[in-house]
Amino acid sequence: MPPLEKRSVRLPRLTFVTRILFALFLFGTGIMTMGFGVNGYPVGDPPTELDQFMLALEKTGYLIFWVGFLKTVAGGLMFFPKTAPLAILMSLPYAFNILLYVIFFAHQYLVIGLLDFVACALLIYCYFDWYRPIFAGPTTASIQDSSGGEHAL
């Protein structure tokens, strides 16, 4: 794994602004979503097809609250530079899910869903040096135990 000083962030100013805005979005909507999990999803009268879908999700009993909780945690971690790479990876499944959700169900939120996904993808690109070790093959460096011997278990 490269030392921390060799890990850089691409486009640092754009990354900072995107990271803070995305963190605010995730944290705020995460709290709102947890509220829906506790208080129920607000629906119109009569409920639209989208409202009926959200009510069906609500009946699962856990999905809405836990999605909101994970969004809030990821948004909170994203405020801090040391935990931002982890938070970005945590938010990727959510961002991809929202992209599919707005494409197939909630067309009225398409702009927000696209911006959400683009922000996450941009941040992954900007922090890619942090993720590079995930894709690296095994290293050829020898393993030493605490007494200095090679290949000790």
Tab-separated table of C-alpha atoms in Angstrom:
chain	number	residue	atom	x	y	z
A	1	MET	CA	0.000	0.000	0.000
A	2	PRO	CA	1.445	3.406	-0.888
A	3	PRO	CA	2.274	5.632	2.045
A	4	LEU	CA	-0.305	8.267	2.919
A	5	GLU	CA	1.844	11.087	1.575
A	6	LYS	CA	1.759	9.525	-1.915
A	7	ARG	CA	-2.010	9.388	-1.955
A	8	SER	CA	-3.313	12.496	-3.574
A	9	VAL	CA	-6.713	13.903	-4.341
A	10	ARG	CA	-7.355	14.911	-7.925
A	11	LEU	CA	-8.918	18.334	-8.544
A	12	PRO	CA	-8.648	19.338	-4.871
A	13	ARG	CA	-10.825	22.470	-4.951
A	14	LEU	CA	-13.625	20.854	-6.921
A	15	THR	CA	-13.331	17.756	-4.745
A	16	PHE	CA	-13.635	19.793	-1.549
A	17	VAL	CA	-16.747	21.662	-2.723
A	18	THR	CA	-18.367	18.481	-4.088
A	19	ARG	CA	-17.512	16.515	-0.943
A	20	ILE	CA	-19.003	19.124	1.406
A	21	LEU	CA	-22.170	19.596	-0.681
A	22	PHE	CA	-22.630	15.835	-1.055
A	23	ALA	CA	-22.020	15.381	2.694
A	24	LEU	CA	-24.646	18.018	3.506
A	25	PHE	CA	-27.091	16.369	1.108
A	26	LEU	CA	-26.503	12.874	2.518
A	27	PHE	CA	-26.603	13.995	6.149
A	28	GLY	CA	-29.755	16.112	5.713
A	29	THR	CA	-31.708	13.642	3.611
A	30	GLY	CA	-30.513	10.805	5.848
A	31	ILE	CA	-32.085	12.438	8.891
A	32	MET	CA	-35.226	13.133	6.859
A	33	THR	CA	-35.368	9.504	5.682
A	34	MET	CA	-34.952	8.193	9.234
A	35	GLY	CA	-37.898	10.417	10.150
A	36	PHE	CA	-39.949	8.741	7.409
A	37	GLY	CA	-38.967	5.376	8.880
A	38	VAL	CA	-40.212	6.415	12.316
A	39	ASN	CA	-43.221	8.599	11.433
A	40	GLY	CA	-44.301	7.015	8.154
A	41	TYR	CA	-43.875	8.120	4.562
A	42	PRO	CA	-46.026	11.145	3.646
A	43	VAL	CA	-48.427	10.361	0.819
A	44	GLY	CA	-50.804	12.424	-1.237
A	45	ASP	CA	-54.544	12.000	-1.383
A	46	PRO	CA	-55.148	9.891	-3.434
A	47	PRO	CA	-51.745	8.113	-3.283
A	48	THR	CA	-49.889	8.054	-6.595
A	49	GLU	CA	-48.150	4.943	-7.908
A	50	LEU	CA	-44.896	6.279	-6.451
A	51	ASP	CA	-46.588	6.803	-3.060
A	52	GLN	CA	-47.885	3.224	-3.165
A	53	PHE	CA	-44.388	1.955	-3.927
A	54	MET	CA	-42.923	3.898	-0.984
A	55	LEU	CA	-45.673	2.608	1.313
A	56	ALA	CA	-44.827	-0.946	0.247
A	57	LEU	CA	-41.169	-0.291	1.120
A	58	GLU	CA	-42.247	1.165	4.452
A	59	LYS	CA	-44.176	-2.013	5.268
A	60	THR	CA	-40.916	-3.996	5.147
A	61	GLY	CA	-40.277	-2.475	8.557
A	62	TYR	CA	-36.595	-1.730	8.308
A	63	LEU	CA	-35.580	-0.472	4.904
A	64	ILE	CA	-36.362	3.221	5.083
A	65	PHE	CA	-34.941	3.798	8.575
A	66	TRP	CA	-31.689	1.912	7.906
A	67	VAL	CA	-31.131	3.554	4.532
A	68	GLY	CA	-31.523	6.910	6.273
A	69	PHE	CA	-29.172	5.839	9.051
A	70	LEU	CA	-26.443	4.777	6.612
A	71	LYS	CA	-26.889	7.985	4.604
A	72	THR	CA	-26.495	10.016	7.795
A	73	VAL	CA	-23.365	8.111	8.845
A	74	ALA	CA	-21.809	8.378	5.373
A	75	GLY	CA	-22.642	12.090	5.203
A	76	GLY	CA	-21.162	12.681	8.643
A	77	LEU	CA	-17.965	10.792	7.826
A	78	MET	CA	-17.633	12.682	4.550
A	79	PHE	CA	-17.113	15.977	6.378
A	80	PHE	CA	-13.703	14.795	7.600
A	81	PRO	CA	-10.827	14.382	5.121
A	82	LYS	CA	-9.461	11.222	6.788
A	83	THR	CA	-12.767	9.366	6.616
A	84	ALA	CA	-13.993	10.793	3.298
A	85	PRO	CA	-12.678	7.905	1.129
A	86	LEU	CA	-14.584	5.380	3.262
A	87	ALA	CA	-17.725	7.535	3.273
A	88	ILE	CA	-17.637	7.852	-0.506
A	89	LEU	CA	-17.496	4.078	-0.905
A	90	MET	CA	-20.324	3.726	1.619
A	91	SER	CA	-22.482	6.093	-0.412
A	92	LEU	CA	-21.901	4.408	-3.800
A	93	PRO	CA	-24.617	1.695	-3.449
A	94	TYR	CA	-27.083	4.342	-2.301
A	95	ALA	CA	-26.204	6.690	-5.188
A	96	PHE	CA	-26.509	3.892	-7.753
A	97	ASN	CA	-29.815	2.757	-6.266
A	98	ILE	CA	-31.182	6.305	-6.376
A	99	LEU	CA	-30.077	6.625	-10.000
A	100	LEU	CA	-32.110	3.519	-10.891
A	101	TYR	CA	-35.008	4.692	-8.729
A	102	VAL	CA	-35.315	8.065	-10.485
A	103	ILE	CA	-34.875	6.552	-13.942
A	104	PHE	CA	-37.558	3.885	-13.507
A	105	PHE	CA	-39.961	5.240	-10.869
A	106	ALA	CA	-39.618	8.818	-9.689
A	107	HIS	CA	-39.022	10.738	-12.914
A	108	GLN	CA	-39.804	14.054	-11.237
A	109	TYR	CA	-36.588	13.681	-9.175
A	110	LEU	CA	-34.374	12.806	-12.145
A	111	VAL	CA	-32.174	15.913	-11.853
A	112	ILE	CA	-31.517	15.334	-8.148
A	113	GLY	CA	-30.802	11.636	-8.702
A	114	LEU	CA	-28.417	12.348	-11.569
A	115	LEU	CA	-26.564	15.010	-9.553
A	116	ASP	CA	-26.383	12.619	-6.605
A	117	PHE	CA	-24.800	9.866	-8.720
A	118	VAL	CA	-22.485	12.228	-10.603
A	119	ALA	CA	-21.203	13.685	-7.315
A	120	CYS	CA	-20.425	10.209	-6.000
A	121	ALA	CA	-18.744	9.124	-9.252
A	122	LEU	CA	-16.693	12.325	-9.380
A	123	LEU	CA	-15.544	11.825	-5.794
A	124	ILE	CA	-14.544	8.227	-6.517
A	125	TYR	CA	-12.485	9.480	-9.466
A	126	CYS	CA	-10.879	12.197	-7.349
A	127	TYR	CA	-10.004	9.787	-4.523
A	128	PHE	CA	-8.977	6.905	-6.779
A	129	ASP	CA	-5.385	6.902	-5.470
A	130	TRP	CA	-6.854	5.926	-2.095
A	131	TYR	CA	-8.637	2.943	-3.667
A	132	ARG	CA	-5.786	1.771	-5.916
A	133	PRO	CA	-4.499	-0.802	-3.357
A	134	ILE	CA	-7.824	-2.618	-3.596
A	135	PHE	CA	-7.056	-3.445	-7.234
A	136	ALA	CA	-3.337	-4.156	-6.770
A	137	GLY	CA	-2.047	-7.698	-6.886
A	138	PRO	CA	-0.160	-9.317	-4.058
A	139	THR	CA	3.066	-7.603	-3.094
A	140	THR	CA	6.444	-9.297	-3.370
A	141	ALA	CA	7.756	-7.859	-0.116
A	142	SER	CA	8.729	-10.479	2.435
A	143	ILE	CA	6.702	-10.870	5.575
A	144	GLN	CA	8.662	-10.525	8.808
A	145	ASP	CA	7.627	-11.508	12.292
A	146	SER	CA	8.327	-9.343	15.302
A	147	SER	CA	11.801	-10.890	15.768
A	148	GLY	CA	12.777	-10.156	12.160
A	149	GLY	CA	12.525	-13.626	10.594
A	150	GLU	CA	10.976	-14.010	7.142
A	151	HIS	CA	7.705	-15.804	6.431
A	152	ALA	CA	6.809	-16.357	10.083
A	153	LEU	CA	3.198	-17.110	10.875
